[in-house]
XYZ file of C-alpha atoms in Angstrom:
118
model
C 1.113 9.782 5.089
C -1.018 12.883 5.478
C -4.673 12.587 6.466
C -5.763 15.026 3.758
C -6.523 15.068 0.039
C -3.780 16.010 -2.438
C -5.666 19.271 -3.086
C -5.638 20.096 0.649
C -1.922 19.334 0.899
C -1.222 21.455 -2.174
C -3.107 24.334 -0.539
C -1.198 23.835 2.719
C 2.052 24.280 0.770
C 0.967 27.195 -1.419
C -1.717 29.207 0.427
C -0.015 31.742 2.683
C -2.493 31.739 5.613
C -2.450 27.923 5.771
C 1.355 27.796 5.533
C 1.499 30.181 8.491
C -0.873 27.918 10.448
C 1.153 24.706 10.136
C 4.577 26.364 10.380
C 3.530 28.738 13.200
C 5.727 31.378 11.552
C 5.412 34.235 9.054
C 5.397 33.276 5.369
C 5.288 35.142 2.083
C 3.818 32.995 -0.680
C 2.128 33.709 -3.966
C 1.877 30.422 -5.898
C 2.798 31.476 -9.402
C 5.709 30.263 -11.529
C 8.582 32.717 -11.192
C 7.293 34.227 -7.919
C 9.564 34.258 -4.891
C 8.470 32.870 -1.522
C 9.705 32.596 2.041
C 8.662 30.352 4.925
C 9.524 30.101 8.610
C 10.161 33.860 8.746
C 12.710 33.648 5.921
C 14.551 30.482 7.021
C 13.523 28.960 3.668
C 13.323 31.175 0.610
C 13.315 30.691 -3.126
C 11.005 30.825 -6.133
C 8.378 28.647 -7.751
C 9.584 26.813 -10.867
C 6.520 24.675 -11.670
C 3.076 24.093 -10.191
C 0.423 21.448 -10.880
C -2.676 21.901 -8.717
C -2.982 18.980 -6.296
C -0.129 17.063 -7.940
C 3.271 18.761 -7.841
C 5.213 21.770 -6.578
C 8.708 22.552 -7.769
C 10.795 25.276 -6.162
C 14.309 26.627 -6.330
C 15.704 27.176 -2.841
C 18.283 29.910 -2.366
C 21.678 29.123 -0.872
C 23.631 32.192 -1.984
C 25.536 32.299 -5.272
C 25.775 28.765 -6.656
C 26.456 27.398 -10.131
C 23.586 24.895 -9.968
C 20.247 25.794 -8.359
C 19.012 23.749 -5.412
C 15.678 22.335 -6.578
C 12.880 20.880 -4.442
C 10.176 18.788 -6.112
C 7.196 17.705 -4.020
C 4.745 15.280 -5.613
C 1.420 14.427 -4.003
C -0.010 10.924 -4.453
C -3.575 10.072 -3.487
C -3.894 7.113 -1.146
C -6.774 5.386 0.663
C -5.659 7.041 3.904
C -4.993 10.490 2.406
C -1.889 11.675 0.596
C 1.657 10.428 0.416
C 4.426 12.845 -0.478
C 7.408 12.204 -2.694
C 10.119 14.781 -1.940
C 13.250 15.220 -4.020
C 15.807 17.897 -3.118
C 18.806 18.221 -5.432
C 22.008 20.262 -5.372
C 22.111 20.820 -1.629
C 25.372 22.541 -0.691
C 27.619 20.015 1.080
C 28.060 22.260 4.115
C 24.256 22.483 4.534
C 23.392 18.840 3.783
C 22.945 17.464 7.331
C 20.972 20.509 8.466
C 18.666 20.318 5.424
C 18.002 16.585 5.846
C 17.210 17.117 9.545
C 15.007 20.086 8.645
C 12.997 18.006 6.176
C 12.521 15.111 8.589
C 12.262 16.780 11.985
C 10.547 20.040 11.122
C 9.004 20.443 7.649
C 7.401 17.014 7.202
C 6.779 16.474 10.909
C 4.933 19.810 11.248
C 2.833 19.039 8.177
C 1.928 15.557 9.489
C 0.976 17.020 12.886
C -1.146 19.706 11.214
C -3.309 17.025 9.587
C -3.413 14.634 12.540
C -5.596 16.870 14.723
C-alpha cells in the first residue's frame, strides 16, 4: 500500500525528476507510448507500450535478443489508505528470474513504499 493517490504514484513512475528522487539514481523517462526509458542508471531499460494516466503503465523490459518480449504491467487501484499496486511481469528469462523477483520486492517496490512513507 502506498500512501499516495493513484495520480501521484503514476507520476512517480513516469516523471523523470520524481523517479530520480525515489530511486536515488539517474533515469531517462519520457512517458509516451513507443518511447524508451531507463531507470537506476540503466539497470532497467525498455520502452512504454501503453499508458493510462493514474491507472496503468505497461512497459517492455529489455533482456537482449528474445523471441517474446518481457512485459511489465503496473495497475494502480485507489484505496482508503492510498493506492495499491498490481504488478504483472511476464516472459522473464529463466536465468534472470530470481534476481528480478528480488529486485521487485527488495528494491523497486520497497523504495517506492519508503518514498511515500516519509
